[in-house]
Coordinates of C-alpha atoms in Angstrom, one line a residue:
Chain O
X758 CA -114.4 -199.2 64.1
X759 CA -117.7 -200.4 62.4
X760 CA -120.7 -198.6 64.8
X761 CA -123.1 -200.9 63.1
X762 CA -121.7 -204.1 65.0
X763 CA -122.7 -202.6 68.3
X764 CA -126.3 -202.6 67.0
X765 CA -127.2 -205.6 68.0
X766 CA -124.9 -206.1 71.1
X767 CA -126.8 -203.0 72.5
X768 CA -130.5 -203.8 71.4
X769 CA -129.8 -207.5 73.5
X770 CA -128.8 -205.0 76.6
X771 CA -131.6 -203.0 76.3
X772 CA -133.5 -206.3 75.9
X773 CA -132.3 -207.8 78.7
X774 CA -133.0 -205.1 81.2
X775 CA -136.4 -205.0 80.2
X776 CA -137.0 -208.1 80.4
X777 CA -135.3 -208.0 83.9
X778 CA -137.9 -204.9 84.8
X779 CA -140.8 -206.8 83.7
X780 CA -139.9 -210.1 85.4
X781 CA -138.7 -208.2 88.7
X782 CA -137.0 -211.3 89.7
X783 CA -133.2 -211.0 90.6
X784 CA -133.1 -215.0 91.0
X785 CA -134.1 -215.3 87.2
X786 CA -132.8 -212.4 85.8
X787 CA -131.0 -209.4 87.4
X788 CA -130.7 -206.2 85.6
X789 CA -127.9 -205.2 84.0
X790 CA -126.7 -202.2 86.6
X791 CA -126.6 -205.2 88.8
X792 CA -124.4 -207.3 87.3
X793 CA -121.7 -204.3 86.3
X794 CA -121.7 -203.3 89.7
X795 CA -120.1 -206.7 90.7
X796 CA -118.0 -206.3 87.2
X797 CA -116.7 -202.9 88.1
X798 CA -115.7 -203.5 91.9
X799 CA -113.8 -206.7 91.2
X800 CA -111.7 -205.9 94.8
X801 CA -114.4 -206.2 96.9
X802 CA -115.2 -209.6 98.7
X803 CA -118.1 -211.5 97.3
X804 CA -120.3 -213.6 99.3
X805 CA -117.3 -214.0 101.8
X806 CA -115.1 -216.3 99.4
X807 CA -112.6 -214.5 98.4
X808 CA -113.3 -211.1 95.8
X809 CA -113.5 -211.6 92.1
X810 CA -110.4 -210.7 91.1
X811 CA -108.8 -213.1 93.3
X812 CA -111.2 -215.9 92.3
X813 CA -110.6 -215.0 88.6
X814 CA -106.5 -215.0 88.9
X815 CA -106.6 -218.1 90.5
X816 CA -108.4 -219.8 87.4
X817 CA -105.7 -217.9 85.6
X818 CA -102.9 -219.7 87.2
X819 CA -104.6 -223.3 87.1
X820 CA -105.4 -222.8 83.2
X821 CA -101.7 -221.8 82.6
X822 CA -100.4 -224.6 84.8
X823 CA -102.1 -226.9 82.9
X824 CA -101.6 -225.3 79.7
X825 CA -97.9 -224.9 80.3
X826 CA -97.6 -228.7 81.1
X827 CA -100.3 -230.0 77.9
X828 CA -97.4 -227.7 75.9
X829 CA -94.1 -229.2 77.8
X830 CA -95.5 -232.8 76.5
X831 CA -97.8 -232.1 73.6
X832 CA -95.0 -230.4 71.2
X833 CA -92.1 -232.6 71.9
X834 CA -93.7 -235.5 71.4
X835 CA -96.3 -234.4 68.8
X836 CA -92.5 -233.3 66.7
X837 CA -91.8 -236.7 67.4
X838 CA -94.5 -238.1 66.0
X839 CA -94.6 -236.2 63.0
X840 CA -91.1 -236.6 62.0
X841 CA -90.0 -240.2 63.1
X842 CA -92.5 -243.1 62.4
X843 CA -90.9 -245.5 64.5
X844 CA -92.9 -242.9 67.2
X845 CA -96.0 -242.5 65.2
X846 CA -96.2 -246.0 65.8
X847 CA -95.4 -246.7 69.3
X848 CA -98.4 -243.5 70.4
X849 CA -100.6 -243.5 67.2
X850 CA -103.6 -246.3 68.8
X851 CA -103.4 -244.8 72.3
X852 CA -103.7 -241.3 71.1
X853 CA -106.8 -242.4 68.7
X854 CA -108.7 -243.8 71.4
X855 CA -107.8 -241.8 74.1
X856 CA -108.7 -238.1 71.8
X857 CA -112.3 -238.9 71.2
X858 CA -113.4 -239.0 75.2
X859 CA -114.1 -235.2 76.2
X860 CA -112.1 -234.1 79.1
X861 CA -114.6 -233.9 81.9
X862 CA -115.3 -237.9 81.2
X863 CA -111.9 -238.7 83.0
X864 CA -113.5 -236.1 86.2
X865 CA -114.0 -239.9 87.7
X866 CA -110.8 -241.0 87.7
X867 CA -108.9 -237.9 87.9
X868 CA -111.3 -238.1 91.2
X869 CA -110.1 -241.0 92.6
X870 CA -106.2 -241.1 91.4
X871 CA -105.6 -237.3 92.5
X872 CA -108.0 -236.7 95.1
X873 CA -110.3 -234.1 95.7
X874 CA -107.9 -230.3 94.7
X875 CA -105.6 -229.0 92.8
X876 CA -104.3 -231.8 91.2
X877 CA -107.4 -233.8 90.0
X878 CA -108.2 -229.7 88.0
X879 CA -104.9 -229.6 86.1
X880 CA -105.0 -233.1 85.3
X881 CA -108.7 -232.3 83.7
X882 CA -107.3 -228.8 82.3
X883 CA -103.8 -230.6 81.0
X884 CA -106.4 -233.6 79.1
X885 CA -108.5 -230.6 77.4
X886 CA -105.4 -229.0 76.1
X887 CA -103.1 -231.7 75.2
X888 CA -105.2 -233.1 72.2
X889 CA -105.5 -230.1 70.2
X890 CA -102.0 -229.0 70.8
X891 CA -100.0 -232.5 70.1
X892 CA -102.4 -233.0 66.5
X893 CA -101.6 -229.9 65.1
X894 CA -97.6 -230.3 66.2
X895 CA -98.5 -233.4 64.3
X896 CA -99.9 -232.0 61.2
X897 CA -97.3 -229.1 61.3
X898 CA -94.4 -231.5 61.1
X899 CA -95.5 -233.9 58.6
X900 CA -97.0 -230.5 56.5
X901 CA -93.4 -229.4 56.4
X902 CA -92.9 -230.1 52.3
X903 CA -90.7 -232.3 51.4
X904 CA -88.7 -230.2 48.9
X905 CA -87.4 -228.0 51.9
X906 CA -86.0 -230.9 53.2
X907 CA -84.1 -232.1 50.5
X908 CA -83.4 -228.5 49.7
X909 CA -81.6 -228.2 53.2
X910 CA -80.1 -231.7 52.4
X911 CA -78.1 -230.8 49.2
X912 CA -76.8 -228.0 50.9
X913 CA -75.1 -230.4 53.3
X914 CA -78.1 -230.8 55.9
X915 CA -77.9 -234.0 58.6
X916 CA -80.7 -235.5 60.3
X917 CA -80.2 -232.7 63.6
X918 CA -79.7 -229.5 61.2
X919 CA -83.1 -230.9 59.3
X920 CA -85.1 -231.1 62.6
X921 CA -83.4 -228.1 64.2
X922 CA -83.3 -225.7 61.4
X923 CA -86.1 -226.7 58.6
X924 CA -89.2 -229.0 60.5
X925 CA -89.3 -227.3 64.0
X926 CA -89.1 -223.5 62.2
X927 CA -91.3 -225.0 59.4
X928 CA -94.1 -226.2 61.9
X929 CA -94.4 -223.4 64.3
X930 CA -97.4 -221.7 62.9
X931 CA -99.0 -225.1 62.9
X932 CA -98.1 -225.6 66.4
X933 CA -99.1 -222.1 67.3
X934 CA -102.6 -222.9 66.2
X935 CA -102.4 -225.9 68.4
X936 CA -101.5 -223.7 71.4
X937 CA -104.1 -221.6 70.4
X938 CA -106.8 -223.6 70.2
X939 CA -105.4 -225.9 73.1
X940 CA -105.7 -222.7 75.4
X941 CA -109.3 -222.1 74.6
X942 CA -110.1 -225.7 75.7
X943 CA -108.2 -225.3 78.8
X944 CA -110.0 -222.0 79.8
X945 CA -113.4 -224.2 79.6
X946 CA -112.2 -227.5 81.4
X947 CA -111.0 -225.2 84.4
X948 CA -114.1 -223.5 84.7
X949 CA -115.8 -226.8 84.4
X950 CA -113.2 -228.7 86.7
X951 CA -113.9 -225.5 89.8
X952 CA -117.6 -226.8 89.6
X953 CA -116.3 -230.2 90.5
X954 CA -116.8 -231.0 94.7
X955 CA -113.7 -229.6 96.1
X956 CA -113.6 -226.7 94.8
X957 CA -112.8 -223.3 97.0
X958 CA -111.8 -220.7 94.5
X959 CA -111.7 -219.8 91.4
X960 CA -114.4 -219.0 88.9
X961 CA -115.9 -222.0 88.3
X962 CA -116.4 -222.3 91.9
X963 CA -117.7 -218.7 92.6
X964 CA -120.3 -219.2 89.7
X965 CA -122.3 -222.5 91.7
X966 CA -121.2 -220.7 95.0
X967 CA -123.2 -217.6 93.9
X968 CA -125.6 -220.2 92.0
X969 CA -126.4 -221.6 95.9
X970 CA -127.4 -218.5 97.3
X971 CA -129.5 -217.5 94.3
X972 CA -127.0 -215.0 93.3
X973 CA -127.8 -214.5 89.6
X974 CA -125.7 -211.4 89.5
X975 CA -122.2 -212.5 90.5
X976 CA -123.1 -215.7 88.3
X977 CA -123.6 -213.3 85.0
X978 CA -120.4 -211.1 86.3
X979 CA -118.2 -214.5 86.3
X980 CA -119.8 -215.6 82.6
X981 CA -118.8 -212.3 81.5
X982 CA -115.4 -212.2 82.6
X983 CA -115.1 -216.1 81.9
X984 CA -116.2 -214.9 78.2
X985 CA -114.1 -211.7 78.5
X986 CA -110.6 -214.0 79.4
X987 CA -111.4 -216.4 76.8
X988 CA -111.5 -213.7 74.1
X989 CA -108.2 -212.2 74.7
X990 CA -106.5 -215.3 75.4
X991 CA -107.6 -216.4 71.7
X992 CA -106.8 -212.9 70.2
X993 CA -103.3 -212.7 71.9
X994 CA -102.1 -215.8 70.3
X995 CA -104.4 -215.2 66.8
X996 CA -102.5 -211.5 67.0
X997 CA -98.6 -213.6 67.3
X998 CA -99.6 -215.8 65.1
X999 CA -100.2 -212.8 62.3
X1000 CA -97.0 -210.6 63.3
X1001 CA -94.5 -213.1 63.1
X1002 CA -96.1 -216.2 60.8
X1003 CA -96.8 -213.8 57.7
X1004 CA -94.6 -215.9 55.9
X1005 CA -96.7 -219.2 56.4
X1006 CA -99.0 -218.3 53.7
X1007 CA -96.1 -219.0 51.4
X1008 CA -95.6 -222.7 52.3
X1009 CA -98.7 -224.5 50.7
Chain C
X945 CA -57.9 -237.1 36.3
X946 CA -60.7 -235.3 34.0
X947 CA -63.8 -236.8 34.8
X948 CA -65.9 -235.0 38.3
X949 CA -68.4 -237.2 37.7
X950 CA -69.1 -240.8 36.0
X951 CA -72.4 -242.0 35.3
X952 CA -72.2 -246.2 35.0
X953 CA -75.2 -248.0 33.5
X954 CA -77.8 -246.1 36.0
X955 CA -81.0 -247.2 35.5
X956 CA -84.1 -246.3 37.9
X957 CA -87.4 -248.4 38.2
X958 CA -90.5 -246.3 40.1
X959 CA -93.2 -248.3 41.6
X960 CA -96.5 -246.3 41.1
X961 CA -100.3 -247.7 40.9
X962 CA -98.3 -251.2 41.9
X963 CA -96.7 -251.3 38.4
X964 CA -93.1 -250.9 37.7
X965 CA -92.2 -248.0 35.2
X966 CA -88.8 -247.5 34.0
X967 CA -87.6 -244.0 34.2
X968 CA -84.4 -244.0 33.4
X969 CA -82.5 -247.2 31.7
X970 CA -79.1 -247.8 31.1
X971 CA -77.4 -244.1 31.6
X972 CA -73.5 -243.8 31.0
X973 CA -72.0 -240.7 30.6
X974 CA -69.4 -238.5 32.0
X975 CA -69.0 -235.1 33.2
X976 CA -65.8 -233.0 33.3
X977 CA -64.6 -230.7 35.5
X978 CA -65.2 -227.8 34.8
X979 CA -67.6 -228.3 32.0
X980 CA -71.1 -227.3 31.3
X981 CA -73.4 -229.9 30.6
X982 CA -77.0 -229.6 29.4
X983 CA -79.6 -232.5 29.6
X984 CA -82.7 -232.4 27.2
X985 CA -85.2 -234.5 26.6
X986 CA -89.2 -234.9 26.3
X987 CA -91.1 -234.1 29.6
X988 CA -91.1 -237.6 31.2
X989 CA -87.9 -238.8 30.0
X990 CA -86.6 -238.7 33.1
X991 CA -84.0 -235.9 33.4
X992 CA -85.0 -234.5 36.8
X993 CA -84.4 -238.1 38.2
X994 CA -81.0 -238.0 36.7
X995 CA -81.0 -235.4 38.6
X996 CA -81.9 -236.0 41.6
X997 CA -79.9 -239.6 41.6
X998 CA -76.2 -237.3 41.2
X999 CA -77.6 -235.0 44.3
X1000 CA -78.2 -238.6 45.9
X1001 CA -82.1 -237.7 46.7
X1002 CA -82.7 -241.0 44.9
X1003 CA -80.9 -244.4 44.5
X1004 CA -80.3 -246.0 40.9
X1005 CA -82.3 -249.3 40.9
X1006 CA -79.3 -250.4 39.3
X1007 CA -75.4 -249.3 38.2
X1008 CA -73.7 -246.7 40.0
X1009 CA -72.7 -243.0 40.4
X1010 CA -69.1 -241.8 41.3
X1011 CA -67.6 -238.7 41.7
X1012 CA -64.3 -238.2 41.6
X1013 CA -63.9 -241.9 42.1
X1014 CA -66.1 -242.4 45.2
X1015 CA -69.5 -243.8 44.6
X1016 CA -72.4 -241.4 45.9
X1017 CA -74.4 -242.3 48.6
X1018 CA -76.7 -239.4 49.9
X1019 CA -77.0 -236.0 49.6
X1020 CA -74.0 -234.1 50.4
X1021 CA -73.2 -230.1 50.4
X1022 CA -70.5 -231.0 47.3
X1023 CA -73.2 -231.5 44.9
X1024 CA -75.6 -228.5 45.2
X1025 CA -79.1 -228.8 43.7
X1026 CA -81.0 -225.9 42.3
X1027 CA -84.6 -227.0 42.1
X1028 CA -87.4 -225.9 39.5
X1029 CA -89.6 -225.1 42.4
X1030 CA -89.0 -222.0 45.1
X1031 CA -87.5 -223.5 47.8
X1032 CA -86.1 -220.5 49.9
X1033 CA -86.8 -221.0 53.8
X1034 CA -89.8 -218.4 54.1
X1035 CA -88.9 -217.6 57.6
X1036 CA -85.6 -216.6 56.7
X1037 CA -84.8 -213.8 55.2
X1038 CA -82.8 -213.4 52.1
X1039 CA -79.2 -213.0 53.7
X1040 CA -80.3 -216.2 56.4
X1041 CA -81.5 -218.0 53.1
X1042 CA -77.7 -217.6 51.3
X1043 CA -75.9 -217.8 54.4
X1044 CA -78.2 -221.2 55.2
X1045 CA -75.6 -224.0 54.3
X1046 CA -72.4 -222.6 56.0
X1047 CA -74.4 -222.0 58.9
X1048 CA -74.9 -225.4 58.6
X1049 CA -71.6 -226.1 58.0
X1050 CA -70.7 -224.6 61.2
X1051 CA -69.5 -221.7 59.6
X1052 CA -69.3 -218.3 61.8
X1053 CA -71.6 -215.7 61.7
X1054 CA -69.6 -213.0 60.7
X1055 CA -67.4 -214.7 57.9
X1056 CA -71.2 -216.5 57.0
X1057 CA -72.4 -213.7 56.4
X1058 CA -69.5 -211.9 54.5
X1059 CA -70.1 -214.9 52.0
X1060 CA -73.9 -214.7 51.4
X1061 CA -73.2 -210.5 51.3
X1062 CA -71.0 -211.7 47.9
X1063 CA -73.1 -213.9 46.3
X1064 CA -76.4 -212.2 47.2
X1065 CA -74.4 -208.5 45.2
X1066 CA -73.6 -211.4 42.2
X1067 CA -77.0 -212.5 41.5
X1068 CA -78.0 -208.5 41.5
X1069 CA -79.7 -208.4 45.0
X1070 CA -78.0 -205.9 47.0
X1071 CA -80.3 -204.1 49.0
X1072 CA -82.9 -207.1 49.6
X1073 CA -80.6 -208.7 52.3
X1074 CA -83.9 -207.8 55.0
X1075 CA -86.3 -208.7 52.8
X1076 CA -88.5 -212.1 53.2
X1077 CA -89.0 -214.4 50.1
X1078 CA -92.9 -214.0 50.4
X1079 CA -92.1 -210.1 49.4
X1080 CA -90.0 -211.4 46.4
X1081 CA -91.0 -211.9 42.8
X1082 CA -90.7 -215.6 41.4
X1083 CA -87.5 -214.5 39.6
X1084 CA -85.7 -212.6 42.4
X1085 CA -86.3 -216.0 44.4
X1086 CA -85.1 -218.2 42.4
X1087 CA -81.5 -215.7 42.2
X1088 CA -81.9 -216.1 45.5
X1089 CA -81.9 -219.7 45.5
X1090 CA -78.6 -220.0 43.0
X1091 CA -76.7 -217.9 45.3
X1092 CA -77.5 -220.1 48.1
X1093 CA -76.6 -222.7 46.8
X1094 CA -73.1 -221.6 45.2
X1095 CA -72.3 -219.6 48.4
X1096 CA -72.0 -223.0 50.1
X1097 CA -69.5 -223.4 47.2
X1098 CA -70.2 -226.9 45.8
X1099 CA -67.7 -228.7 43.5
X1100 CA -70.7 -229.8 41.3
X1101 CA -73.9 -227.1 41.0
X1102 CA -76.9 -229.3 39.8
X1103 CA -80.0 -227.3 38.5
X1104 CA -83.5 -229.1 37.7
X1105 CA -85.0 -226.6 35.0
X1106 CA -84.3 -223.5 37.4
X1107 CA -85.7 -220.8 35.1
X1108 CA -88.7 -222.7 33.6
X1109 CA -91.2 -220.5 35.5
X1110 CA -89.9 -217.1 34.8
X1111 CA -90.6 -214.5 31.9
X1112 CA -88.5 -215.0 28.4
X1113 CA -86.7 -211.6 29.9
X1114 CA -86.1 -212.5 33.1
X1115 CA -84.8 -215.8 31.9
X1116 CA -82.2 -214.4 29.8
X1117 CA -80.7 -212.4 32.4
X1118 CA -80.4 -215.4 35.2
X1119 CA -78.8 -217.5 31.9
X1120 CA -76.1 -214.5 31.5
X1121 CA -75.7 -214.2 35.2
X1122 CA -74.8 -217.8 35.6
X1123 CA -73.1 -217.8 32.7
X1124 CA -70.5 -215.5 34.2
X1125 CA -71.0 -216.7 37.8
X1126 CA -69.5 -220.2 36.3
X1127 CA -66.7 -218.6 34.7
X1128 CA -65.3 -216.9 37.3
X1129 CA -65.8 -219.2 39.8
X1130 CA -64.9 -222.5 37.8
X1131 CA -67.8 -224.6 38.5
X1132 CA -69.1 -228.2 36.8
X1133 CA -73.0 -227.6 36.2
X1134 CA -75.1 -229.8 35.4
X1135 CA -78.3 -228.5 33.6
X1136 CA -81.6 -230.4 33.1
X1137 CA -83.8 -228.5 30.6
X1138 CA -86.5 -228.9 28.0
X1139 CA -85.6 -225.3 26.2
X1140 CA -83.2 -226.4 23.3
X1141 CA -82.3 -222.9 22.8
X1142 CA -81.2 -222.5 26.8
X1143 CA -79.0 -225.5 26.5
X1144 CA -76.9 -224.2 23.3
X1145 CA -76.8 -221.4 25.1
X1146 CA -75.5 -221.9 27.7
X1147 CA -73.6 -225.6 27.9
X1148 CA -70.5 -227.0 26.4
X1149 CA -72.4 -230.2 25.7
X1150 CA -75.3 -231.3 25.5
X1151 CA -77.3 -234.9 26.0
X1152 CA -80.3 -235.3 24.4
X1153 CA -82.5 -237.9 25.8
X1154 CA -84.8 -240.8 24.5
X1155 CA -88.5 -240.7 25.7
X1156 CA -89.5 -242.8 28.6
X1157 CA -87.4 -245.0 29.4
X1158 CA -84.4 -241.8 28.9
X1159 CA -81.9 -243.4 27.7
X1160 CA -78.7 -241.1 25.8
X1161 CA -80.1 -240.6 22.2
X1162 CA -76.6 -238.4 21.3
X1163 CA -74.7 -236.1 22.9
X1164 CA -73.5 -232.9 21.0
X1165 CA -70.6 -230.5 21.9
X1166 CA -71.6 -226.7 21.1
X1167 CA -68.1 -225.8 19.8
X1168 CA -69.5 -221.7 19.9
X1169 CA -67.1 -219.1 21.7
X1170 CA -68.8 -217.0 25.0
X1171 CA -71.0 -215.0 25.1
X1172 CA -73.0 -216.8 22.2
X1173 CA -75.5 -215.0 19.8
X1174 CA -79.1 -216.5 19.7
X1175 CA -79.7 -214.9 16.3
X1176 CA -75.9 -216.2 14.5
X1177 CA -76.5 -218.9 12.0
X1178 CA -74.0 -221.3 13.7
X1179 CA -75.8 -221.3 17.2
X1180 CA -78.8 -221.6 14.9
X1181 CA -77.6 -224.5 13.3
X1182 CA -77.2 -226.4 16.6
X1183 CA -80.3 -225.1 17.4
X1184 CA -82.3 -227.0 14.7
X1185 CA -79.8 -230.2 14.7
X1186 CA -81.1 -230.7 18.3
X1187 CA -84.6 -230.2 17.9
X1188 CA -84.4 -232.6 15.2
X1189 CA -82.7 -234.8 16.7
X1190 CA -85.4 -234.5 19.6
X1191 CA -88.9 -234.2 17.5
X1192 CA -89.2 -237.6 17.4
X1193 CA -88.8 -238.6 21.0
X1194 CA -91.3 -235.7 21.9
X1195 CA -93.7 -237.1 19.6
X1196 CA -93.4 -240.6 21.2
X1197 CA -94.0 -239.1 24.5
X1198 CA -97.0 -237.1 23.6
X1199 CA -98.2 -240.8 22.6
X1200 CA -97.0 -242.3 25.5
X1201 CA -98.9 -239.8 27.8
X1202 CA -102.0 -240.0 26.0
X1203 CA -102.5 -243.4 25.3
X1204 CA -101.3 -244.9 28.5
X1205 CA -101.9 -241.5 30.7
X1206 CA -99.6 -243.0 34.2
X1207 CA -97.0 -240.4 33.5
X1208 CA -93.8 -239.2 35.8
X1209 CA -93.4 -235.8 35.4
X1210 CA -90.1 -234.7 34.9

C-alpha cells in the first residue's frame, strides 16, 4: 500500500479538528473524537430512534429491495430490447422521456400513488436504479458482434441457442456494469427518499433526525458510513466484474 | 450423385451509400464430394460473399444454391464456416469452444466432450483444454476454431481466408494439418483465399475469379499427388499459370479501388 495517499486524507483530519478547536461549536463543527465515538459504538441507541446499526441495515434492506426489483425488470427487458426490435420499438420513446427526469422528481407522485412508507422509497430507489441498469443490458446486447452470432449459427445455432448461449453470456459484463452503477444510484435515492416526511428509520432519516436536534456528530457518523457502504458496494461488484469478466477485454 | 454442392447463376447486389454494387454476378459452379476446392480472386471480388451465401449468412439477389439437391436457405450445422476473424466464445474455454455445436446439438456432456478431446489432440492442442482464448496466440485460436467447427462434423467445411493473419510458419503447419485432417476424415472444403501458392497447395481445383463484379475467370485442376512440394517445378508451374491468369484482374481492382474508392472488402 502507497503511504503517500494517506497524506492528504490525514492532513484534512488534522484540519478539521482544528478547525473544530478553534470554532468550539459542536452545532457547526464537532471534532473528530466526537464523531468516531458514535462510529465506533454503532449498538448503542441514538437519540432514542433506534441505534445506528439498526438504522443503517434498514437502508440496507430498502436499497436491495429496490435494487433487486430495478434488476428483476431492467435485464429482461433491457435483453429484450437489445435483441428484438419489434421491442425496441414498442419501449424506446417511453424510456427516452422518462430517463432524463432524476429520481427524486417522481418523490410527488410516488407521494401520492404509494402513500407516505415503505412503498413510495422503493418506488424512488427502484426509478434510480432501473435506468442505468436496463441501458447498459441495452448496450451489452446489441455490443454483442455480430460475427459470434453467425459463428454460433453455422455451427447449427437457433434463435433460443443464440440468445441462451452467445448474447446473454456475451452481455454480462455490460450488464454487470449496469448493476454496478445502478446500485450506486440506488444507495443515494434511499438516503434521499429516508429524508422524505414519513420517514422512521434508516439513515436518511437518522441524518435530519440528528440534523433537528443540532446533532452534528451523528449527522457526520451517518455521511461516513453512507460514504463507507457506498464504497464497498461499488468495489464488490468492480472486484466480480474483474475475476470472472477477464475475458471481456477480448471482445472489442 | 457427384455433386455436394451446385452453384446456379448466383449473383449478389449490396446496397451501400444508396447505390447498388454488384458483388458477385452470374456464379455457376459445382463442387464435389469430397473434393477440395480453392477460390482466388483480387481483394473485392467477392469471394467471402460466395462464401458466406453456401453457409446461408447471405441470400443471392438472384439464382440459387443447392446442396445435395435441396436449395439452401439459412445457416445450418451441415455447412461449417471457418471465418478469417477469431471468433472463439471468450467465455468459454477451449474444450467448451470445440464441444460448442454438439452442445448445441443436444449432444451429452460426456460423449460432447470425448469429441472436442479428439479434435482439440488433432489440431495439436492437448493440454490447453482449460485454457481461455484471451491466453491463446492468434494461431492456436484459429486451430481452435477448425476443430470446432469439424468436431460438429459438417458434410461441407467452408473457410473464409482462415490463415491470412498468421506467420508464413505458422501458416504452413495449419495448411498440413488440414490437409491431413481432410483426408482422413473425408470432408468437401471449400477454401476462399488470395495466396495463389496456398490454393495449389492445398486444393484439387481451383477457381480463379474476375475483379468486381467476381464472376468465374477459369477454373484449373492441380493434377499434383499429396503432400505437394512448394519448391518442384510442376507445382511451380501452376503456380505462375494462376498468377497470370490473375494479374490482370488484380490490376483492375487496384483501379477500381482507387478511382472509385466505395469498395467491399472481401
Amino acid at each position: 500500500m502507497n503511504l503517500r495517499k494517506f497524506i492528504a486524507p490525514l492532513l484534512g483530519l488534522a484540519l478539521w479538528e482544528l478547525l473544530a478547536l478553534w470554532l468550539n461549536n459542536p452545532v457547526v463543527l464537532p471534532p473528530v473524537e466526537e464523531v468516531i465515538k458514535v462510529l465506533i459504538n454503532p449498538q448503542i441507541s441514538i437519540l432514542g430512534t433506534g441505534t445506528l446499526l439498526d438504522n443503517t441495515l434498514v437502508s440496507i434492506k430498502r436499497v436491495l429491495s429496490g435494487f433487486i426489483l430495478a434488476g428483476a425488470v431492467g435485464v429482461p427487458l433491457g435483453i429484450l430490447m437489445g435483441y428484438y426490435p419489434l421491442v425496441m420499438d414498442l419501449f424506446d420513446i417511453i424510456i427516452e422521456l422518462l430517463r432524463p427526469i432524476p429520481p427524486l422528481a417522481w418523490v410527488p407522485l410516488a407521494l401520492a400513488w404509494f402513500g407516505m412508507g415503505e412503498t413510495s422509497m422503493l418506488f424512488i430507489i427502484f426509478i434510480g436504479a432501473f435506468f442505468p441498469i436496463l441501458l447498459n443490458t441495452i448496450a451489452g446486447v446489441k455490443g454483442v458482434p455480430k460475427i459470434l452470432i453467425e459463428t454460433a449459427q453455422t455451427l447449427g445455432a437457433k434463435e433460443k441457442d443464440i440468445l441462451l448461449k452467445v448474447v446473454i453470456p456475451a452481455s454480462l459484463p455490460s450488464i454487470l456494469t449496469g448493476l454496478r452503477i445502478g446500485a450506486g444510484i440506488a444507495w443515494m435515492c434511499v438516503v434521499a427518499a429516508e429524508m422524505l416526511p414519513g420517514s422512521s428509520a434508516g439513515l436518511g432519516y437518522l441524518i435530519m433526525y440528528a440534523y433537528s436536534l443540532s446533532r452534528m456528530d451523528v449527522v457526520i457518523a451517518c455521511m461516513i458510513v453512507i460514504g463507507i457502504i457506498g464504497l464497498i458496494l461499488d468495489r464488490g461488484l468492480r472486484y466480480i466484474e474483474d475475476r470472472y469478466f477477464k475475458w471481456r477485454y477480448l471482445i472489442k | 450423385m457427384e455433386n455436394i454442392l451446385e452453384i446456379r447463376n448466383v449473383s449478389k447486389k449490396f446496397v451501400s451509400n444508396n447505390r447498388e454494387i454488384l458483388a458477385v454476378d452470374n456464379l455457376t459452379f459445382d463442387v464435389k464430394y469430397n473434393e477440395f476446392l480453392s477460390i482466388v480472386g483480387p481483394s473485392g471480388c467477392g469471394k467471402s460473399t460466395v462464401l458466406r451465401m453456401i453457409a446461408g449468412l447471405e441470400k443471392p439477389t438472384s439464382g440459387e444454391i443447392l446442396m445435395e439437391g435441396r436449395r439452401i436457405e439459412g445457416p445450418g450445422a451441415e455447412r461449417g464456416l471457418v471465418f478469417q476473424q477469431y471468433t472463439l466464445l471468450p467465455w468459454r474455454n477451449v474444450l467448451d469452444n470445440v464441444a460448442f455445436g454438439l452442445e448445441i446439438r443436444g449432444v451429452p456432456k460426456k460423449e460432447r466432450y470425448e469429441i472436442a478431446r479428439r479434435f482439440i489432440k488433432m489440431i495439436g492442442m492437448e493440454g490447453f483444454e482449460e485454457a481461455y482464448p484471451y491466453e491463446l496466440s492468434g494461431g492456436m485460436q484459429q486451430r481452435v476454431a477448425i476443430a470446432r467447427t469439424l468436431a460438429n462434423d459438417p458434410k461441407v467445411v467452408l473457410m473464409d481466408e482462415p490463415f491470412a493473419a498468421l506467420d508464413v510458419q505458422t501458416r504452413a503447419i495449419l495448411q498440413h494439418e488440414l490437409l491431413k485432417i481432410w483426408e482422413k476424415e473425408k470432408k468437401t472444403v471449400v477454401f476462399v483465399t488470395h495466396s495463389v501458392e496456398e490454393a495449389v497447395y492445398l486444393s484439387d481445383r481451383v477457381i480463379v475469379m474476375t475483379a468486381r463484379p467476381g464472376r468465374i475467370k477459369d477454373i484449373i485442376p492441380i493434377d499434383l499427388p499429396r503432400p505437394r512440394k512448394r519448391d518442384s517445378l510442376e507445382f511451380i508451374e501452376y503456380r505462375k499459370r494462376i498468377v497470370n491468369i490473375l494479374k490482370d484482374e488484380v490490376l483492375k481492382s487496384y483501379n477500381m479501388y482507387r478511382y472509385a474508392k466505395n469498395g467491399i472488402g472481401c
